PDB file of C-alpha atoms in Angstrom:
ATOM      1  CA  UNK A1366      32.754  21.650  -7.097  1.00 66.00           C
ATOM      2  CA  UNK A1367      29.624  21.790  -9.158  1.00 73.00           C
ATOM      3  CA  UNK A1368      26.983  24.211  -7.919  1.00 87.00           C
ATOM      4  CA  UNK A1369      23.353  24.602  -8.839  1.00 92.00           C
ATOM      5  CA  UNK A1370      21.803  27.871  -7.766  1.00 95.00           C
ATOM      6  CA  UNK A1371      18.097  28.511  -7.695  1.00 97.00           C
ATOM      7  CA  UNK A1372      16.157  31.732  -7.244  1.00 97.00           C
ATOM      8  CA  UNK A1373      14.057  32.997  -5.673  1.00 97.00           C
ATOM      9  CA  UNK A1374      14.144  31.095  -2.398  1.00 96.00           C
ATOM     10  CA  UNK A1375      10.525  32.018  -1.633  1.00 96.00           C
ATOM     11  CA  UNK A1376       7.648  33.311  -3.728  1.00 97.00           C
ATOM     12  CA  UNK A1377       4.198  34.315  -2.562  1.00 97.00           C
ATOM     13  CA  UNK A1378       1.622  34.811  -5.293  1.00 97.00           C
ATOM     14  CA  UNK A1379      -2.075  35.478  -5.460  1.00 97.00           C
ATOM     15  CA  UNK A1380      -4.031  32.621  -6.951  1.00 98.00           C
ATOM     16  CA  UNK A1381      -4.238  33.169 -10.693  1.00 98.00           C
ATOM     17  CA  UNK A1382      -0.897  34.974 -10.948  1.00 98.00           C
ATOM     18  CA  UNK A1383       2.053  33.488 -12.795  1.00 98.00           C
ATOM     19  CA  UNK A1384       5.183  32.115 -11.139  1.00 97.00           C
ATOM     20  CA  UNK A1385       8.720  31.487 -12.361  1.00 98.00           C
ATOM     21  CA  UNK A1386      11.732  29.886 -10.720  1.00 98.00           C
ATOM     22  CA  UNK A1387      15.214  30.017 -12.207  1.00 98.00           C
ATOM     23  CA  UNK A1388      18.079  27.574 -11.985  1.00 98.00           C
ATOM     24  CA  UNK A1389      21.722  28.242 -12.857  1.00 97.00           C
ATOM     25  CA  UNK A1390      24.589  25.790 -12.935  1.00 94.00           C
ATOM     26  CA  UNK A1391      28.278  26.585 -12.599  1.00 91.00           C
ATOM     27  CA  UNK A1392      28.986  23.940 -15.247  1.00 91.00           C
ATOM     28  CA  UNK A1393      27.376  22.769 -18.474  1.00 93.00           C
ATOM     29  CA  UNK A1394      24.807  20.089 -17.798  1.00 93.00           C
ATOM     30  CA  UNK A1395      24.011  17.027 -19.879  1.00 92.00           C
ATOM     31  CA  UNK A1396      20.441  17.298 -18.642  1.00 94.00           C
ATOM     32  CA  UNK A1397      18.392  18.929 -15.926  1.00 96.00           C
ATOM     33  CA  UNK A1398      15.592  17.494 -13.841  1.00 97.00           C
ATOM     34  CA  UNK A1399      12.815  19.227 -11.934  1.00 98.00           C
ATOM     35  CA  UNK A1400      11.123  17.948  -8.797  1.00 98.00           C
ATOM     36  CA  UNK A1401       8.181  19.115  -6.709  1.00 98.00           C
ATOM     37  CA  UNK A1402       7.815  18.604  -2.979  1.00 97.00           C
ATOM     38  CA  UNK A1403       4.390  19.208  -1.477  1.00 97.00           C
ATOM     39  CA  UNK A1404       4.266  20.386   2.166  1.00 95.00           C
ATOM     40  CA  UNK A1405       4.960  17.393   4.403  1.00 93.00           C
ATOM     41  CA  UNK A1406       5.850  15.237   1.422  1.00 95.00           C
ATOM     42  CA  UNK A1407       8.914  14.069  -0.424  1.00 96.00           C
ATOM     43  CA  UNK A1408      10.349  15.283  -3.745  1.00 97.00           C
ATOM     44  CA  UNK A1409       8.593  13.894  -6.797  1.00 97.00           C
ATOM     45  CA  UNK A1410      10.082  13.947 -10.277  1.00 96.00           C
ATOM     46  CA  UNK A1411       8.347  16.255 -12.745  1.00 97.00           C
ATOM     47  CA  UNK A1412      10.422  16.313 -15.917  1.00 97.00           C
ATOM     48  CA  UNK A1413      13.836  16.032 -17.540  1.00 96.00           C
ATOM     49  CA  UNK A1414      15.249  18.340 -20.207  1.00 97.00           C
ATOM     50  CA  UNK A1415      18.131  17.197 -22.345  1.00 95.00           C
ATOM     51  CA  UNK A1416      18.504  19.313 -25.475  1.00 96.00           C
ATOM     52  CA  UNK A1417      19.880  22.810 -25.743  1.00 97.00           C
ATOM     53  CA  UNK A1418      16.990  25.293 -25.903  1.00 97.00           C
ATOM     54  CA  UNK A1419      14.427  22.597 -25.143  1.00 97.00           C
ATOM     55  CA  UNK A1420      10.958  23.628 -24.015  1.00 98.00           C
ATOM     56  CA  UNK A1421       8.480  21.191 -22.518  1.00 98.00           C
ATOM     57  CA  UNK A1422       4.986  21.761 -21.237  1.00 98.00           C
ATOM     58  CA  UNK A1423       2.878  19.953 -18.703  1.00 97.00           C
ATOM     59  CA  UNK A1424      -0.532  21.629 -18.628  1.00 97.00           C
ATOM     60  CA  UNK A1425       0.135  25.011 -16.940  1.00 98.00           C
ATOM     61  CA  UNK A1426       3.837  24.268 -16.322  1.00 98.00           C
ATOM     62  CA  UNK A1427       6.462  25.259 -18.889  1.00 98.00           C
ATOM     63  CA  UNK A1428      10.053  24.091 -18.533  1.00 98.00           C
ATOM     64  CA  UNK A1429      12.960  25.555 -20.470  1.00 98.00           C
ATOM     65  CA  UNK A1430      16.594  24.528 -20.835  1.00 98.00           C
ATOM     66  CA  UNK A1431      19.013  27.259 -21.855  1.00 97.00           C
ATOM     67  CA  UNK A1432      20.957  27.298 -25.087  1.00 96.00           C
ATOM     68  CA  UNK A1433      24.235  26.893 -23.220  1.00 96.00           C
ATOM     69  CA  UNK A1434      22.741  24.123 -21.059  1.00 95.00           C
ATOM     70  CA  UNK A1435      23.727  25.977 -17.903  1.00 96.00           C
ATOM     71  CA  UNK A1436      20.365  27.385 -16.913  1.00 97.00           C
ATOM     72  CA  UNK A1437      16.754  26.378 -16.771  1.00 98.00           C
ATOM     73  CA  UNK A1438      13.425  27.769 -15.705  1.00 98.00           C
ATOM     74  CA  UNK A1439      10.016  26.573 -14.615  1.00 98.00           C
ATOM     75  CA  UNK A1440       7.046  28.813 -15.298  1.00 98.00           C
ATOM     76  CA  UNK A1441       3.569  28.198 -13.944  1.00 98.00           C
ATOM     77  CA  UNK A1442       0.706  30.027 -15.594  1.00 98.00           C
ATOM     78  CA  UNK A1443      -2.304  31.054 -13.503  1.00 98.00           C
ATOM     79  CA  UNK A1444      -1.234  29.409 -10.252  1.00 98.00           C
ATOM     80  CA  UNK A1445      -3.674  27.337  -8.256  1.00 97.00           C
ATOM     81  CA  UNK A1446      -3.577  26.280  -4.614  1.00 97.00           C
ATOM     82  CA  UNK A1447      -2.572  22.810  -5.774  1.00 97.00           C
ATOM     83  CA  UNK A1448       0.716  24.293  -7.013  1.00 98.00           C
ATOM     84  CA  UNK A1449       1.854  25.006  -3.457  1.00 98.00           C
ATOM     85  CA  UNK A1450       5.160  23.358  -2.599  1.00 97.00           C
ATOM     86  CA  UNK A1451       8.888  23.571  -3.133  1.00 97.00           C
ATOM     87  CA  UNK A1452      10.298  23.198  -6.615  1.00 98.00           C
ATOM     88  CA  UNK A1453      13.827  21.873  -7.051  1.00 97.00           C
ATOM     89  CA  UNK A1454      16.049  21.684 -10.077  1.00 97.00           C
ATOM     90  CA  UNK A1455      18.830  19.110 -10.206  1.00 95.00           C
ATOM     91  CA  UNK A1456      21.753  18.456 -12.490  1.00 93.00           C
ATOM     92  CA  UNK A1457      23.842  15.322 -12.782  1.00 90.00           C
ATOM     93  CA  UNK A1458      27.335  15.071 -11.438  1.00 79.00           C
ATOM     94  CA  UNK A1459      29.846  14.718 -14.217  1.00 67.00           C
ATOM     95  CA  UNK A1460      31.204  11.215 -14.570  1.00 61.00           C
ATOM     96  CA  UNK A1461      30.125   8.371 -16.760  1.00 48.00           C
ATOM     97  CA  UNK A1462      27.498   6.127 -15.246  1.00 58.00           C
ATOM     98  CA  UNK A1463      26.864   8.316 -12.254  1.00 68.00           C
ATOM     99  CA  UNK A1464      23.264   8.773 -11.145  1.00 86.00           C
ATOM    100  CA  UNK A1465      24.278  11.331  -8.556  1.00 90.00           C
ATOM    101  CA  UNK A1466      22.482  14.677  -8.703  1.00 92.00           C
ATOM    102  CA  UNK A1467      23.259  18.127  -7.396  1.00 92.00           C
ATOM    103  CA  UNK A1468      20.056  19.786  -6.233  1.00 94.00           C
ATOM    104  CA  UNK A1469      19.341  23.489  -6.103  1.00 94.00           C
ATOM    105  CA  UNK A1470      18.094  24.782  -2.764  1.00 95.00           C
ATOM    106  CA  UNK A1471      14.587  25.041  -4.097  1.00 96.00           C
ATOM    107  CA  UNK A1472      11.937  27.694  -4.480  1.00 97.00           C
ATOM    108  CA  UNK A1473       9.089  27.537  -2.005  1.00 97.00           C
ATOM    109  CA  UNK A1474       5.834  28.657  -3.600  1.00 98.00           C
ATOM    110  CA  UNK A1475       2.915  29.890  -1.533  1.00 98.00           C
ATOM    111  CA  UNK A1476      -0.391  30.599  -3.240  1.00 97.00           C
ATOM    112  CA  UNK A1477      -2.834  32.961  -1.559  1.00 95.00           C
ATOM    113  CA  UNK A1478      -6.425  32.022  -2.392  1.00 93.00           C
TER     114      UNK A1478
ATOM    115  CA  UNK B1379       3.496  -0.016  -7.575  1.00 75.00           C
ATOM    116  CA  UNK B1380       7.118   0.908  -6.907  1.00 76.00           C
ATOM    117  CA  UNK B1381       8.118   1.635  -3.365  1.00 90.00           C
ATOM    118  CA  UNK B1382      10.838   3.112  -1.234  1.00 96.00           C
ATOM    119  CA  UNK B1383      10.100   2.639   2.436  1.00 96.00           C
ATOM    120  CA  UNK B1384      11.854   4.139   5.428  1.00 97.00           C
ATOM    121  CA  UNK B1385      11.737   2.517   8.832  1.00 91.00           C
ATOM    122  CA  UNK B1386      10.279   5.438  10.760  1.00 93.00           C
ATOM    123  CA  UNK B1387       8.353   8.563   9.862  1.00 95.00           C
ATOM    124  CA  UNK B1388       9.319  10.300  13.096  1.00 97.00           C
ATOM    125  CA  UNK B1389      12.138   9.486  15.480  1.00 97.00           C
ATOM    126  CA  UNK B1390      13.306  11.102  18.704  1.00 98.00           C
ATOM    127  CA  UNK B1391      16.721  10.236  20.102  1.00 98.00           C
ATOM    128  CA  UNK B1392      19.063  11.555  22.747  1.00 98.00           C
ATOM    129  CA  UNK B1393      22.483  13.072  22.231  1.00 98.00           C
ATOM    130  CA  UNK B1394      25.152  10.384  22.064  1.00 97.00           C
ATOM    131  CA  UNK B1395      22.830   7.575  21.021  1.00 97.00           C
ATOM    132  CA  UNK B1396      23.609   5.400  18.016  1.00 97.00           C
ATOM    133  CA  UNK B1397      20.842   5.799  15.467  1.00 97.00           C
ATOM    134  CA  UNK B1398      19.945   3.544  12.557  1.00 97.00           C
ATOM    135  CA  UNK B1399      17.782   4.767   9.690  1.00 98.00           C
ATOM    136  CA  UNK B1400      16.682   2.015   7.343  1.00 97.00           C
ATOM    137  CA  UNK B1401      15.640   2.300   3.726  1.00 97.00           C
ATOM    138  CA  UNK B1402      14.256  -0.473   1.539  1.00 97.00           C
ATOM    139  CA  UNK B1403      13.522  -0.259  -2.187  1.00 96.00           C
ATOM    140  CA  UNK B1404      11.763  -2.714  -4.461  1.00 93.00           C
ATOM    141  CA  UNK B1405      13.040  -1.310  -7.770  1.00 88.00           C
ATOM    142  CA  UNK B1406      16.027  -3.634  -7.883  1.00 89.00           C
ATOM    143  CA  UNK B1407      18.373  -0.745  -8.672  1.00 91.00           C
ATOM    144  CA  UNK B1408      22.043  -0.673  -7.746  1.00 92.00           C
ATOM    145  CA  UNK B1409      22.069   2.992  -6.744  1.00 93.00           C
ATOM    146  CA  UNK B1410      20.709   4.304  -3.472  1.00 96.00           C
ATOM    147  CA  UNK B1411      21.136   7.672  -1.803  1.00 97.00           C
ATOM    148  CA  UNK B1412      20.779   9.317   1.594  1.00 98.00           C
ATOM    149  CA  UNK B1413      20.022  13.031   1.847  1.00 98.00           C
ATOM    150  CA  UNK B1414      19.273  15.388   4.651  1.00 97.00           C
ATOM    151  CA  UNK B1415      16.922  18.298   4.127  1.00 97.00           C
ATOM    152  CA  UNK B1416      17.020  21.462   6.195  1.00 95.00           C
ATOM    153  CA  UNK B1417      15.077  24.702   5.661  1.00 90.00           C
ATOM    154  CA  UNK B1418      16.902  26.998   3.283  1.00 88.00           C
ATOM    155  CA  UNK B1419      19.608  24.434   2.538  1.00 91.00           C
ATOM    156  CA  UNK B1420      17.742  22.153   0.163  1.00 92.00           C
ATOM    157  CA  UNK B1421      18.731  18.530  -0.287  1.00 95.00           C
ATOM    158  CA  UNK B1422      22.276  17.670   0.670  1.00 94.00           C
ATOM    159  CA  UNK B1423      23.781  14.311  -0.191  1.00 94.00           C
ATOM    160  CA  UNK B1424      25.253  12.424   2.755  1.00 97.00           C
ATOM    161  CA  UNK B1425      26.266   9.119   1.171  1.00 96.00           C
ATOM    162  CA  UNK B1426      25.351   7.036  -1.807  1.00 94.00           C
ATOM    163  CA  UNK B1427      25.876   3.439  -2.809  1.00 95.00           C
ATOM    164  CA  UNK B1428      26.266   2.100  -6.326  1.00 92.00           C
ATOM    165  CA  UNK B1429      26.261  -1.588  -5.442  1.00 92.00           C
ATOM    166  CA  UNK B1430      26.132  -3.981  -2.531  1.00 93.00           C
ATOM    167  CA  UNK B1431      28.912  -3.227  -0.047  1.00 91.00           C
ATOM    168  CA  UNK B1432      29.981  -0.218  -2.140  1.00 92.00           C
ATOM    169  CA  UNK B1433      29.602   3.338  -0.886  1.00 93.00           C
ATOM    170  CA  UNK B1434      30.745   6.835  -1.713  1.00 92.00           C
ATOM    171  CA  UNK B1435      30.790   9.967   0.405  1.00 93.00           C
ATOM    172  CA  UNK B1436      28.505  12.752  -0.608  1.00 92.00           C
ATOM    173  CA  UNK B1437      28.780  16.411   0.308  1.00 90.00           C
ATOM    174  CA  UNK B1438      28.255  16.101   4.080  1.00 95.00           C
ATOM    175  CA  UNK B1439      29.375  12.650   5.308  1.00 97.00           C
ATOM    176  CA  UNK B1440      30.836  13.783   8.615  1.00 97.00           C
ATOM    177  CA  UNK B1441      29.132  12.156  11.588  1.00 97.00           C
ATOM    178  CA  UNK B1442      27.460   9.507   9.433  1.00 98.00           C
ATOM    179  CA  UNK B1443      28.222   6.063   8.087  1.00 97.00           C
ATOM    180  CA  UNK B1444      26.255   3.699   5.881  1.00 97.00           C
ATOM    181  CA  UNK B1445      25.757   0.015   5.310  1.00 97.00           C
ATOM    182  CA  UNK B1446      24.623  -1.808   2.170  1.00 97.00           C
ATOM    183  CA  UNK B1447      24.609  -5.553   2.834  1.00 95.00           C
ATOM    184  CA  UNK B1448      21.749  -6.326   0.453  1.00 95.00           C
ATOM    185  CA  UNK B1449      20.751  -4.681  -2.796  1.00 95.00           C
ATOM    186  CA  UNK B1450      17.352  -3.587  -1.555  1.00 96.00           C
ATOM    187  CA  UNK B1451      18.472  -2.139   1.791  1.00 97.00           C
ATOM    188  CA  UNK B1452      20.583   0.925   2.533  1.00 97.00           C
ATOM    189  CA  UNK B1453      21.102   1.986   6.131  1.00 97.00           C
ATOM    190  CA  UNK B1454      22.257   5.332   7.461  1.00 98.00           C
ATOM    191  CA  UNK B1455      24.007   5.264  10.819  1.00 98.00           C
ATOM    192  CA  UNK B1456      24.588   8.131  13.188  1.00 98.00           C
ATOM    193  CA  UNK B1457      27.381   6.805  15.369  1.00 95.00           C
ATOM    194  CA  UNK B1458      26.807   9.319  18.158  1.00 97.00           C
ATOM    195  CA  UNK B1459      23.823  11.534  17.502  1.00 98.00           C
ATOM    196  CA  UNK B1460      24.174  15.251  18.076  1.00 98.00           C
ATOM    197  CA  UNK B1461      21.583  18.022  18.152  1.00 98.00           C
ATOM    198  CA  UNK B1462      22.851  19.439  14.856  1.00 97.00           C
ATOM    199  CA  UNK B1463      21.784  16.204  13.190  1.00 98.00           C
ATOM    200  CA  UNK B1464      18.147  17.031  13.859  1.00 98.00           C
ATOM    201  CA  UNK B1465      16.760  17.046  10.340  1.00 98.00           C
ATOM    202  CA  UNK B1466      14.592  15.370   7.721  1.00 98.00           C
ATOM    203  CA  UNK B1467      16.365  12.369   6.201  1.00 98.00           C
ATOM    204  CA  UNK B1468      15.372  11.204   2.749  1.00 98.00           C
ATOM    205  CA  UNK B1469      16.361   7.985   1.028  1.00 98.00           C
ATOM    206  CA  UNK B1470      16.190   7.643  -2.752  1.00 97.00           C
ATOM    207  CA  UNK B1471      16.871   5.186  -5.515  1.00 95.00           C
ATOM    208  CA  UNK B1472      16.646   5.329  -9.277  1.00 92.00           C
ATOM    209  CA  UNK B1473      13.478   4.690 -11.228  1.00 87.00           C
ATOM    210  CA  UNK B1474      14.594   3.212 -14.525  1.00 77.00           C
ATOM    211  CA  UNK B1475      11.893   4.927 -16.543  1.00 76.00           C
ATOM    212  CA  UNK B1476      14.108   6.268 -19.280  1.00 75.00           C
ATOM    213  CA  UNK B1477      14.871   9.444 -17.375  1.00 79.00           C
ATOM    214  CA  UNK B1478      16.670   7.708 -14.516  1.00 82.00           C
ATOM    215  CA  UNK B1479      15.018  10.040 -12.078  1.00 91.00           C
ATOM    216  CA  UNK B1480      15.444   9.701  -8.350  1.00 95.00           C
ATOM    217  CA  UNK B1481      12.525   8.167  -6.504  1.00 95.00           C
ATOM    218  CA  UNK B1482      12.294   9.168  -2.869  1.00 97.00           C
ATOM    219  CA  UNK B1483      10.997   7.516   0.251  1.00 97.00           C
ATOM    220  CA  UNK B1484       8.608   9.365   2.577  1.00 97.00           C
ATOM    221  CA  UNK B1485      11.417  10.612   4.821  1.00 97.00           C
ATOM    222  CA  UNK B1486      12.294  10.284   8.490  1.00 97.00           C
ATOM    223  CA  UNK B1487      12.087  13.357  10.661  1.00 97.00           C
ATOM    224  CA  UNK B1488      14.750  12.874  13.297  1.00 98.00           C
ATOM    225  CA  UNK B1489      14.902  14.970  16.437  1.00 98.00           C
ATOM    226  CA  UNK B1490      17.985  14.701  18.645  1.00 98.00           C
ATOM    227  CA  UNK B1491      17.478  16.048  22.148  1.00 97.00           C
TER     228      UNK B1491
END
């Protein structure tokens, strides 16, 4: 079945350093979504990428979708303690009308002040 | 303000008990999902429902059943709880914002003793 792999599983950075998490799918995706889960919280939607090679920015966060639409990345510039949490990518199951997602296992980011 | 509510934030049950986890959404969407989240394993789909009285198995349905009698309510049932079902359970529906992202409830942390 469809698999979405995400690396690294954990990342510890000093505040101010950059951070990147990578997501790879075993199949071509129509789109990819990114979620953030703060400690003790629930996943919250961040963004969706649809087009091949698409790049979107949200302040210090930069999201990229690969040309082949099988991989994606999230890059955070100059991390802050507010960035702490687990970041998940998710791709849709194939099948018309399906809202089902396959989630990566997530990257847990720790920021050392 | 859109909401997904789950009946309990924390729950402690004994092995063999029948456990009901309730989820209610006010987004009037047909699709609802139940996930379990375990450290290092990410979000794994247990069951989802695409309409009242309709359900589909996810990746790990064994030991669980679901009920969707009304559009706004989706229940997860552990017929006979076991210690390996100790986990965080997350309910989600779809936020029809244009991205069709999943909107999660706060989660229920279930401990089975």
